[in-house]
Coordinates of C-alpha atoms in Angstrom, one line a residue:
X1372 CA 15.7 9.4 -3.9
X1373 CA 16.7 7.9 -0.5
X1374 CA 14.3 5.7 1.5
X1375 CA 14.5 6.4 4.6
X1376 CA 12.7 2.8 5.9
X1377 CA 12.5 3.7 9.3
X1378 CA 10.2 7.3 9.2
X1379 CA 8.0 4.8 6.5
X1380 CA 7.5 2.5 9.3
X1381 CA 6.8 5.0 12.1
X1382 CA 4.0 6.7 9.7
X1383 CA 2.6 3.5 8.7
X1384 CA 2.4 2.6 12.7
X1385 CA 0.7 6.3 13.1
X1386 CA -1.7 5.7 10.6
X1387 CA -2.3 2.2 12.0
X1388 CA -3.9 4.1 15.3
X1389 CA -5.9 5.9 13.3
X1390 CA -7.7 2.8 11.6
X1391 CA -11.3 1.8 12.8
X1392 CA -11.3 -1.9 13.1
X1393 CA -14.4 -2.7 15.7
X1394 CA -14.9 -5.8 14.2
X1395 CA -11.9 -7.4 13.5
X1396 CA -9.9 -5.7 16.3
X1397 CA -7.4 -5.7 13.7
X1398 CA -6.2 -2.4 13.1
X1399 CA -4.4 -1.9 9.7
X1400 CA -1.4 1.1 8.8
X1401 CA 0.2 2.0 5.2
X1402 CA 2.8 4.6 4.7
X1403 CA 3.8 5.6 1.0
X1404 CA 7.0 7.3 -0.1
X1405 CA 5.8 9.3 -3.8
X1406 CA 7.9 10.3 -6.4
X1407 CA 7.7 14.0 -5.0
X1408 CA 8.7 13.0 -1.8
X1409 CA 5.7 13.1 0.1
X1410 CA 5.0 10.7 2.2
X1411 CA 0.9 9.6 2.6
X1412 CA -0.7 7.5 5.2
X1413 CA -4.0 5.4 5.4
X1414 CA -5.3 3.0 7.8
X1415 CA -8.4 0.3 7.3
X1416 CA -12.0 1.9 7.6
X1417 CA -14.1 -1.2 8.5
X1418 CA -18.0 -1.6 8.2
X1419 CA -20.8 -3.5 9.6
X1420 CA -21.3 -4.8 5.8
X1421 CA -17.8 -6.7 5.8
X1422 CA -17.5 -6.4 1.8
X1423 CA -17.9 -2.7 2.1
X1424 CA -14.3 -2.8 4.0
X1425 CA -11.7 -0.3 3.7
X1426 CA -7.9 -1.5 3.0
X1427 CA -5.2 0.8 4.5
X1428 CA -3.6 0.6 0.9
X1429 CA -6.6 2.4 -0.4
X1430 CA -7.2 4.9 1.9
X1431 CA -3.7 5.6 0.8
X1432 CA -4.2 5.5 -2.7
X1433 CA -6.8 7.9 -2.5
X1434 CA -5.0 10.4 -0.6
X1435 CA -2.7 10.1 -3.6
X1436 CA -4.7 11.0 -5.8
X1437 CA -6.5 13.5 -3.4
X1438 CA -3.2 15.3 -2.7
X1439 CA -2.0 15.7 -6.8
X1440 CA -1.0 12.0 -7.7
X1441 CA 1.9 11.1 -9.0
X1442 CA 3.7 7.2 -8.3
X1443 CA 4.4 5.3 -5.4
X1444 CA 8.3 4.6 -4.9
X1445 CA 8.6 2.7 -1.2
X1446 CA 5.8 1.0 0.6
X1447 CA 5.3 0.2 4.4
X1448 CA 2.6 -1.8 5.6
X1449 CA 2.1 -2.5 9.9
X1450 CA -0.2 -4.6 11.9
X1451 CA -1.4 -3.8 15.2
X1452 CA 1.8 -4.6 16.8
X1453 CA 3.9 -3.0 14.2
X1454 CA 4.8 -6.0 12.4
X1455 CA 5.5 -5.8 8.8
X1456 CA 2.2 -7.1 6.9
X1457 CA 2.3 -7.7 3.1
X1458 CA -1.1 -6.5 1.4
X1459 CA -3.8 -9.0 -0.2
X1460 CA -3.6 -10.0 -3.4
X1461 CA -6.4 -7.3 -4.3
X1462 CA -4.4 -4.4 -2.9
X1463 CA -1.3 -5.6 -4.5
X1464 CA -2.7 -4.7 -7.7
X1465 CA -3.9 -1.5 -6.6
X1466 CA -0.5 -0.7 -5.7
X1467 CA 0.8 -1.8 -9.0
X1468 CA -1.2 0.7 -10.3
X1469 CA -0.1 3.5 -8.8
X1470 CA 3.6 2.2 -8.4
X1471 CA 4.3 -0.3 -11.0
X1472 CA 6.1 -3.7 -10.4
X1473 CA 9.4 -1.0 -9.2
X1474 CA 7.3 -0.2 -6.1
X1475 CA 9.3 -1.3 -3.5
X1476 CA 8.0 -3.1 -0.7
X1477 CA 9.2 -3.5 3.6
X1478 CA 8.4 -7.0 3.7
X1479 CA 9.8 -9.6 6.7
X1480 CA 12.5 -10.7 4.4
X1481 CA 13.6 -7.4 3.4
X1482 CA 12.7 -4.5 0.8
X1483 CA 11.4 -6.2 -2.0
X1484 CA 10.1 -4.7 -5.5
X1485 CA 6.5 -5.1 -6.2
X1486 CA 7.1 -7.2 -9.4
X1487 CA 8.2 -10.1 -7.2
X1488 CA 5.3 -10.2 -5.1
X1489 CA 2.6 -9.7 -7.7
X1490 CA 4.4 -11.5 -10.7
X1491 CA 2.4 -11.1 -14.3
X1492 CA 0.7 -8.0 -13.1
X1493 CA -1.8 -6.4 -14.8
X1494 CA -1.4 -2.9 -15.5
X1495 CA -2.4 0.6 -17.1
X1496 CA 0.9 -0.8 -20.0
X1497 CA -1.3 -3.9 -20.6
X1498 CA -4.2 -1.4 -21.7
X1499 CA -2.6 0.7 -23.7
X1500 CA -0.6 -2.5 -25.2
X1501 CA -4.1 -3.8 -25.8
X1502 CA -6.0 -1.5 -27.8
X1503 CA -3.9 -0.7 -30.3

């Protein structure tokens, strides 16, 4: 399937004015290309109770699963200026769950695959591996 890099972007910058950041003032975007060619948004949902914080990547995730699942292929992630911004360590792995370490990622050095930014990931394979 073709990534077209560009309309990822623009939807992760659309979602990004979406996002409600009162504290921070640091408004958040994600754009997801899936397997089935959708493509999702989500945006960070902040609260007075910092912990209880909203990343963009899992409003996204959600609307994944909300919309009929299936995996994350290509991954664009914007701040408020429509820079690329590589997710936290903590939304990394939720990414690898729903994209595995071929997720491929707009970064400021160039597309990279999730596997290189979240090296010895643990995953839904390490489970299964696991138990039996």
């Amino acid at each position: 399937m073709e990534i077209n890099w560009e309309y990822l972007h623009a939807q992760a910058i659309e979602a990004m004015k979406t996002a409600y950041a009162p504290y921070s003032k640091f408004p958040v975007g994600a754009a997801a290309l899936v397997d089935d060619g959708r493509v999702l948004r989500g945006c960070n949902v902040e609260n007075a109770s910092y912990g209880l914080t909203l990343c963009a990547e899992c409003g996204l995730v959600s609307s994944l699963m909300a919309t009929g699942g299936g995996r994350l292929i290509a991954f664009s992630c914007v701040d408020m200026h429509g820079n690329s911004l590589m997710p936290c360590g903590r939304c990394r792995q939720l990414l690898f769950e729903h994209g595995g370490g071929s997720l491929q990622l707009m970064t400021d050095s160039g597309v990279r695959p999730l596997s290189e930014l979240l090296p010895w990931a643990f995953g839904p394979e390490e489970m299964t591996k696991r138990r039996d």
